[in-house]
PDB file of C-alpha atoms in Angstrom:
ATOM      1  CA  UNK A  64       2.503 -14.347  16.623  1.00  0.00           C
ATOM      2  CA  UNK A  65       3.791 -15.111  13.162  1.00  0.00           C
ATOM      3  CA  UNK A  66       6.550 -13.633  11.081  1.00  0.00           C
ATOM      4  CA  UNK A  67       5.167 -11.498   8.282  1.00  0.00           C
ATOM      5  CA  UNK A  68       7.475 -11.230   5.305  1.00  0.00           C
ATOM      6  CA  UNK A  69       6.741  -9.592   2.005  1.00  0.00           C
ATOM      7  CA  UNK A  70       7.999 -10.192  -1.499  1.00  0.00           C
ATOM      8  CA  UNK A  71      11.111  -8.086  -2.146  1.00  0.00           C
ATOM      9  CA  UNK A  72       9.496  -6.509  -5.237  1.00  0.00           C
ATOM     10  CA  UNK A  73       6.946  -4.833  -2.957  1.00  0.00           C
ATOM     11  CA  UNK A  74       9.383  -4.087  -0.136  1.00  0.00           C
ATOM     12  CA  UNK A  75       9.559  -0.616   1.388  1.00  0.00           C
ATOM     13  CA  UNK A  76      12.906   0.663   0.120  1.00  0.00           C
ATOM     14  CA  UNK A  77      13.221   3.084   3.061  1.00  0.00           C
ATOM     15  CA  UNK A  78      13.531   0.303   5.636  1.00  0.00           C
ATOM     16  CA  UNK A  79      16.889  -0.073   7.339  1.00  0.00           C
ATOM     17  CA  UNK A  80      18.908  -3.135   6.380  1.00  0.00           C
ATOM     18  CA  UNK A  81      20.759  -5.372   8.822  1.00  0.00           C
ATOM     19  CA  UNK A  82      23.133  -8.205   8.039  1.00  0.00           C
ATOM     20  CA  UNK A  83      22.579 -11.188  10.309  1.00  0.00           C
ATOM     21  CA  UNK A  84      25.751 -12.618  11.803  1.00  0.00           C
ATOM     22  CA  UNK A  85      26.761 -16.095  12.924  1.00  0.00           C
ATOM     23  CA  UNK A  86      28.837 -16.288  16.107  1.00  0.00           C
ATOM     24  CA  UNK A  87      29.385 -19.618  17.821  1.00  0.00           C
ATOM     25  CA  UNK A  88      30.792 -18.030  20.994  1.00  0.00           C
ATOM     26  CA  UNK A  89      27.619 -15.964  21.384  1.00  0.00           C
ATOM     27  CA  UNK A  90      25.439 -18.968  20.516  1.00  0.00           C
ATOM     28  CA  UNK A  91      24.238 -17.203  17.386  1.00  0.00           C
ATOM     29  CA  UNK A  92      23.833 -19.942  14.800  1.00  0.00           C
ATOM     30  CA  UNK A  93      21.366 -22.185  12.963  1.00  0.00           C
ATOM     31  CA  UNK A  94      20.346 -25.088  15.183  1.00  0.00           C
ATOM     32  CA  UNK A  95      17.404 -26.627  13.307  1.00  0.00           C
ATOM     33  CA  UNK A  96      15.646 -26.836   9.968  1.00  0.00           C
ATOM     34  CA  UNK A  97      11.886 -27.000   9.538  1.00  0.00           C
ATOM     35  CA  UNK A  98       9.716 -28.394   6.799  1.00  0.00           C
ATOM     36  CA  UNK A  99       7.237 -25.552   6.651  1.00  0.00           C
ATOM     37  CA  UNK A 100       4.397 -24.111   4.616  1.00  0.00           C
ATOM     38  CA  UNK A 101       3.705 -21.036   6.764  1.00  0.00           C
ATOM     39  CA  UNK A 102       5.998 -18.346   8.237  1.00  0.00           C
ATOM     40  CA  UNK A 103       7.733 -19.121  11.532  1.00  0.00           C
ATOM     41  CA  UNK A 104       6.973 -17.994  15.085  1.00  0.00           C
ATOM     42  CA  UNK A 105       7.894 -14.355  15.722  1.00  0.00           C
ATOM     43  CA  UNK A 106      10.866 -13.911  18.048  1.00  0.00           C
ATOM     44  CA  UNK A 107      14.585 -13.644  17.349  1.00  0.00           C
ATOM     45  CA  UNK A 108      14.225 -16.806  15.340  1.00  0.00           C
ATOM     46  CA  UNK A 109      14.370 -16.305  11.598  1.00  0.00           C
ATOM     47  CA  UNK A 110      12.764 -18.534   9.000  1.00  0.00           C
ATOM     48  CA  UNK A 111      13.154 -18.721   5.266  1.00  0.00           C
ATOM     49  CA  UNK A 112       9.988 -20.132   3.774  1.00  0.00           C
ATOM     50  CA  UNK A 113       9.023 -21.101   0.233  1.00  0.00           C
ATOM     51  CA  UNK A 114       5.587 -19.483   0.261  1.00  0.00           C
ATOM     52  CA  UNK A 115       5.024 -15.764   0.709  1.00  0.00           C
ATOM     53  CA  UNK A 116       8.674 -14.956   1.425  1.00  0.00           C
ATOM     54  CA  UNK A 117      11.384 -16.098  -0.958  1.00  0.00           C
ATOM     55  CA  UNK A 118      11.449 -18.978  -3.380  1.00  0.00           C
ATOM     56  CA  UNK A 119      13.587 -21.757  -1.917  1.00  0.00           C
ATOM     57  CA  UNK A 120      12.823 -24.571  -4.326  1.00  0.00           C
ATOM     58  CA  UNK A 121      13.681 -28.170  -3.698  1.00  0.00           C
ATOM     59  CA  UNK A 122      13.451 -31.359  -5.682  1.00  0.00           C
ATOM     60  CA  UNK A 123      11.641 -34.497  -4.615  1.00  0.00           C
ATOM     61  CA  UNK A 124      12.777 -38.075  -5.177  1.00  0.00           C
ATOM     62  CA  UNK A 125       9.671 -40.198  -4.604  1.00  0.00           C
ATOM     63  CA  UNK A 126      11.463 -43.522  -4.920  1.00  0.00           C
ATOM     64  CA  UNK A 127      14.092 -42.697  -2.294  1.00  0.00           C
ATOM     65  CA  UNK A 128      11.769 -40.475  -0.200  1.00  0.00           C
ATOM     66  CA  UNK A 129      14.335 -37.668  -0.270  1.00  0.00           C
ATOM     67  CA  UNK A 130      14.271 -33.870  -0.540  1.00  0.00           C
ATOM     68  CA  UNK A 131      17.022 -31.642  -1.910  1.00  0.00           C
ATOM     69  CA  UNK A 132      17.083 -27.880  -1.865  1.00  0.00           C
ATOM     70  CA  UNK A 133      18.370 -24.601  -0.466  1.00  0.00           C
ATOM     71  CA  UNK A 134      18.369 -23.998   3.250  1.00  0.00           C
ATOM     72  CA  UNK A 135      19.800 -20.480   2.829  1.00  0.00           C
ATOM     73  CA  UNK A 136      20.553 -18.154  -0.094  1.00  0.00           C
ATOM     74  CA  UNK A 137      22.969 -15.201   0.224  1.00  0.00           C
ATOM     75  CA  UNK A 138      22.004 -11.526   0.035  1.00  0.00           C
ATOM     76  CA  UNK A 139      18.262 -12.082  -0.267  1.00  0.00           C
ATOM     77  CA  UNK A 140      16.533  -9.167   1.457  1.00  0.00           C
ATOM     78  CA  UNK A 141      13.753 -10.234   3.790  1.00  0.00           C
ATOM     79  CA  UNK A 142      11.362  -7.896   5.543  1.00  0.00           C
ATOM     80  CA  UNK A 143      10.797  -8.444   9.271  1.00  0.00           C
ATOM     81  CA  UNK A 144       8.398  -7.125  11.849  1.00  0.00           C
ATOM     82  CA  UNK A 145       9.645  -5.214  14.922  1.00  0.00           C
ATOM     83  CA  UNK A 146      11.285  -7.408  17.563  1.00  0.00           C
ATOM     84  CA  UNK A 147      13.378  -7.212  20.738  1.00  0.00           C
ATOM     85  CA  UNK A 148      16.393  -5.888  18.829  1.00  0.00           C
ATOM     86  CA  UNK A 149      14.851  -3.527  16.261  1.00  0.00           C
ATOM     87  CA  UNK A 150      11.630  -1.795  17.236  1.00  0.00           C
ATOM     88  CA  UNK A 151      10.463  -1.034  13.708  1.00  0.00           C
ATOM     89  CA  UNK A 152       9.919  -2.957  10.451  1.00  0.00           C
ATOM     90  CA  UNK A 153      13.260  -3.663   8.831  1.00  0.00           C
ATOM     91  CA  UNK A 154      15.159  -5.797   6.339  1.00  0.00           C
ATOM     92  CA  UNK A 155      17.601  -8.606   7.111  1.00  0.00           C
ATOM     93  CA  UNK A 156      19.929 -10.702   4.998  1.00  0.00           C
ATOM     94  CA  UNK A 157      22.825 -13.153   5.247  1.00  0.00           C
ATOM     95  CA  UNK A 158      26.089 -12.845   3.322  1.00  0.00           C
ATOM     96  CA  UNK A 159      27.644 -15.869   1.635  1.00  0.00           C
ATOM     97  CA  UNK A 160      30.385 -15.868   4.293  1.00  0.00           C
ATOM     98  CA  UNK A 161      27.861 -16.008   7.140  1.00  0.00           C
ATOM     99  CA  UNK A 162      25.898 -18.772   5.441  1.00  0.00           C
ATOM    100  CA  UNK A 163      29.023 -20.903   5.128  1.00  0.00           C
ATOM    101  CA  UNK A 164      29.750 -20.342   8.816  1.00  0.00           C
ATOM    102  CA  UNK A 165      26.170 -21.336   9.667  1.00  0.00           C
ATOM    103  CA  UNK A 166      26.513 -24.566   7.695  1.00  0.00           C
ATOM    104  CA  UNK A 167      29.879 -25.407   9.289  1.00  0.00           C
ATOM    105  CA  UNK A 168      28.624 -24.906  12.851  1.00  0.00           C
ATOM    106  CA  UNK A 169      25.420 -26.818  12.114  1.00  0.00           C
ATOM    107  CA  UNK A 170      27.359 -29.877  10.994  1.00  0.00           C
ATOM    108  CA  UNK A 171      30.064 -29.510  13.664  1.00  0.00           C
ATOM    109  CA  UNK A 172      27.455 -29.622  16.414  1.00  0.00           C
ATOM    110  CA  UNK A 173      25.726 -32.650  14.927  1.00  0.00           C
ATOM    111  CA  UNK A 174      22.358 -31.014  14.303  1.00  0.00           C
ATOM    112  CA  UNK A 175      21.609 -33.218  11.271  1.00  0.00           C
ATOM    113  CA  UNK A 176      18.571 -34.768  12.984  1.00  0.00           C
ATOM    114  CA  UNK A 177      17.163 -31.420  14.144  1.00  0.00           C
ATOM    115  CA  UNK A 178      14.282 -31.264  11.694  1.00  0.00           C
ATOM    116  CA  UNK A 179      10.754 -30.330  12.678  1.00  0.00           C
ATOM    117  CA  UNK A 180       7.373 -29.474  11.201  1.00  0.00           C
ATOM    118  CA  UNK A 181       6.385 -25.806  10.976  1.00  0.00           C
ATOM    119  CA  UNK A 182       8.970 -24.693  13.573  1.00  0.00           C
ATOM    120  CA  UNK A 183       7.176 -26.666  16.245  1.00  0.00           C
ATOM    121  CA  UNK A 184       8.184 -29.455  18.624  1.00  0.00           C
ATOM    122  CA  UNK A 185       6.834 -32.001  16.113  1.00  0.00           C
ATOM    123  CA  UNK A 186       9.653 -34.195  14.870  1.00  0.00           C
ATOM    124  CA  UNK A 187       9.846 -34.335  11.081  1.00  0.00           C
ATOM    125  CA  UNK A 188      11.167 -37.893  11.334  1.00  0.00           C
ATOM    126  CA  UNK A 189      13.887 -37.048   8.866  1.00  0.00           C
ATOM    127  CA  UNK A 190      17.605 -36.269   8.830  1.00  0.00           C
ATOM    128  CA  UNK A 191      20.108 -34.350   6.728  1.00  0.00           C
ATOM    129  CA  UNK A 192      22.442 -36.674   4.862  1.00  0.00           C
ATOM    130  CA  UNK A 193      23.894 -34.179   2.394  1.00  0.00           C
ATOM    131  CA  UNK A 194      25.181 -30.616   2.847  1.00  0.00           C
ATOM    132  CA  UNK A 195      27.240 -28.371   0.585  1.00  0.00           C
ATOM    133  CA  UNK A 196      27.861 -24.741  -0.364  1.00  0.00           C
ATOM    134  CA  UNK A 197      27.532 -23.870  -4.047  1.00  0.00           C
ATOM    135  CA  UNK A 198      30.856 -22.668  -5.470  1.00  0.00           C
ATOM    136  CA  UNK A 199      31.131 -22.651  -9.250  1.00  0.00           C
ATOM    137  CA  UNK A 200      34.886 -21.986  -9.116  1.00  0.00           C
ATOM    138  CA  UNK A 201      35.314 -25.354  -7.418  1.00  0.00           C
ATOM    139  CA  UNK A 202      32.784 -26.928  -9.800  1.00  0.00           C
ATOM    140  CA  UNK A 203      30.278 -27.331  -6.975  1.00  0.00           C
ATOM    141  CA  UNK A 204      27.269 -26.187  -8.936  1.00  0.00           C
ATOM    142  CA  UNK A 205      23.586 -25.723  -8.244  1.00  0.00           C
ATOM    143  CA  UNK A 206      21.533 -28.915  -8.505  1.00  0.00           C
ATOM    144  CA  UNK A 207      19.871 -29.224 -11.876  1.00  0.00           C
ATOM    145  CA  UNK A 208      16.659 -27.221 -12.066  1.00  0.00           C
ATOM    146  CA  UNK A 209      17.210 -25.221  -8.865  1.00  0.00           C
ATOM    147  CA  UNK A 210      19.270 -22.325 -10.330  1.00  0.00           C
ATOM    148  CA  UNK A 211      20.825 -21.256  -7.028  1.00  0.00           C
ATOM    149  CA  UNK A 212      23.652 -18.683  -6.776  1.00  0.00           C
ATOM    150  CA  UNK A 213      27.129 -19.169  -5.357  1.00  0.00           C
ATOM    151  CA  UNK A 214      27.144 -19.200  -1.591  1.00  0.00           C
ATOM    152  CA  UNK A 215      23.795 -20.986  -1.261  1.00  0.00           C
ATOM    153  CA  UNK A 216      23.613 -23.722   1.357  1.00  0.00           C
ATOM    154  CA  UNK A 217      22.033 -26.847  -0.111  1.00  0.00           C
ATOM    155  CA  UNK A 218      20.849 -29.785   1.982  1.00  0.00           C
ATOM    156  CA  UNK A 219      19.589 -33.254   1.162  1.00  0.00           C
ATOM    157  CA  UNK A 220      16.982 -34.669   3.547  1.00  0.00           C
ATOM    158  CA  UNK A 221      15.978 -38.302   3.977  1.00  0.00           C
ATOM    159  CA  UNK A 222      12.388 -38.696   5.166  1.00  0.00           C
ATOM    160  CA  UNK A 223      11.759 -41.750   7.331  1.00  0.00           C
ATOM    161  CA  UNK A 224       8.002 -41.214   7.558  1.00  0.00           C
ATOM    162  CA  UNK A 225       6.029 -41.688   4.341  1.00  0.00           C
ATOM    163  CA  UNK A 226       3.086 -39.689   5.710  1.00  0.00           C
ATOM    164  CA  UNK A 227       5.278 -36.661   6.358  1.00  0.00           C
ATOM    165  CA  UNK A 228       6.805 -37.014   2.920  1.00  0.00           C
ATOM    166  CA  UNK A 229       3.374 -37.149   1.265  1.00  0.00           C
ATOM    167  CA  UNK A 230       2.249 -34.096   3.257  1.00  0.00           C
ATOM    168  CA  UNK A 231       5.304 -32.138   2.101  1.00  0.00           C
ATOM    169  CA  UNK A 232       4.508 -32.979  -1.505  1.00  0.00           C
ATOM    170  CA  UNK A 233       0.861 -32.031  -1.072  1.00  0.00           C
ATOM    171  CA  UNK A 234       1.331 -28.563   0.458  1.00  0.00           C
ATOM    172  CA  UNK A 235       4.525 -27.676  -1.388  1.00  0.00           C
ATOM    173  CA  UNK A 236       6.475 -26.936   1.789  1.00  0.00           C
ATOM    174  CA  UNK A 237      10.051 -25.678   1.782  1.00  0.00           C
ATOM    175  CA  UNK A 238      13.105 -25.759   4.019  1.00  0.00           C
ATOM    176  CA  UNK A 239      13.240 -23.097   6.707  1.00  0.00           C
ATOM    177  CA  UNK A 240      16.214 -22.539   9.012  1.00  0.00           C
ATOM    178  CA  UNK A 241      15.866 -21.382  12.590  1.00  0.00           C
ATOM    179  CA  UNK A 242      18.295 -20.106  15.173  1.00  0.00           C
ATOM    180  CA  UNK A 243      19.481 -17.110  17.142  1.00  0.00           C
ATOM    181  CA  UNK A 244      21.318 -14.437  15.147  1.00  0.00           C
ATOM    182  CA  UNK A 245      23.214 -11.213  15.765  1.00  0.00           C
ATOM    183  CA  UNK A 246      22.294  -8.005  13.972  1.00  0.00           C
ATOM    184  CA  UNK A 247      24.778  -5.812  12.144  1.00  0.00           C
ATOM    185  CA  UNK A 248      23.586  -2.557  10.625  1.00  0.00           C
ATOM    186  CA  UNK A 249      24.222  -2.211   6.907  1.00  0.00           C
ATOM    187  CA  UNK A 250      25.429   1.346   6.281  1.00  0.00           C
ATOM    188  CA  UNK A 251      23.251   3.291   3.885  1.00  0.00           C
ATOM    189  CA  UNK A 252      26.218   5.382   2.706  1.00  0.00           C
ATOM    190  CA  UNK A 253      26.761   4.789  -1.016  1.00  0.00           C
ATOM    191  CA  UNK A 254      30.145   4.004  -2.558  1.00  0.00           C
ATOM    192  CA  UNK A 255      30.141   7.464  -4.184  1.00  0.00           C
ATOM    193  CA  UNK A 256      29.534   9.099  -0.810  1.00  0.00           C
ATOM    194  CA  UNK A 257      32.320   7.037   0.739  1.00  0.00           C
ATOM    195  CA  UNK A 258      34.705   8.149  -2.043  1.00  0.00           C
ATOM    196  CA  UNK A 259      33.700  11.781  -1.554  1.00  0.00           C
ATOM    197  CA  UNK A 260      34.300  11.516   2.185  1.00  0.00           C
ATOM    198  CA  UNK A 261      37.735   9.963   1.578  1.00  0.00           C
ATOM    199  CA  UNK A 262      38.747  12.690  -0.900  1.00  0.00           C
ATOM    200  CA  UNK A 263      37.563  15.443   1.456  1.00  0.00           C
ATOM    201  CA  UNK A 264      39.541  13.893   4.296  1.00  0.00           C
ATOM    202  CA  UNK A 265      42.684  13.728   2.163  1.00  0.00           C
ATOM    203  CA  UNK A 266      42.144  17.327   1.001  1.00  0.00           C
ATOM    204  CA  UNK A 267      41.808  18.533   4.585  1.00  0.00           C
ATOM    205  CA  UNK A 268      45.032  16.739   5.483  1.00  0.00           C
ATOM    206  CA  UNK A 269      46.864  18.465   2.618  1.00  0.00           C
ATOM    207  CA  UNK A 270      45.483  21.894   3.558  1.00  0.00           C
ATOM    208  CA  UNK A 271      46.600  21.443   7.155  1.00  0.00           C
ATOM    209  CA  UNK A 272      50.132  20.676   5.952  1.00  0.00           C
ATOM    210  CA  UNK A 273      50.134  23.813   3.750  1.00  0.00           C
ATOM    211  CA  UNK A 274      49.120  25.983   6.698  1.00  0.00           C
TER     212      UNK A 274
END
């Protein structure tokens, strides 16, 4: 089966939201990147894809046969089908902190050559030679023309197969991460509700002291 994601503008706002967590001890991390045009295989694997999900643009250097673009972008809400963890349609997202952790573990484990085509066993015959997290405070800015927010994980890919490179250009494929991830429920309680609950708790404490 295939993942089915929808544009966030059309997303059902009543769906529950889960933050996806990176945890090396639990083997929950990104372990590969795909060059993909279609959504990924449906399991606990998650894929960000340029078409039909979220825009993850990348630039192409034809002379050097290189690609540059976002592997992950923080706080983008993505709709998912039911799976082994959540038995109903839902929304997932990564925080900037989790994305940085994903990038660190990916490089630490030497996964730079783990690139495939369409989340399959087909080797993309490429490798990641560049990796950084956008942080404007440190003057690590989005590549020109990509307009990516702070916390985005940007990768540069060197293609060693001209045919693969030409195919990527032709179909307009994007980067798509894959891995096993942990779910964390995002509370639907608003900040105002949290403040009200805090004030009520403090008021009850005061009343108990008066009694």
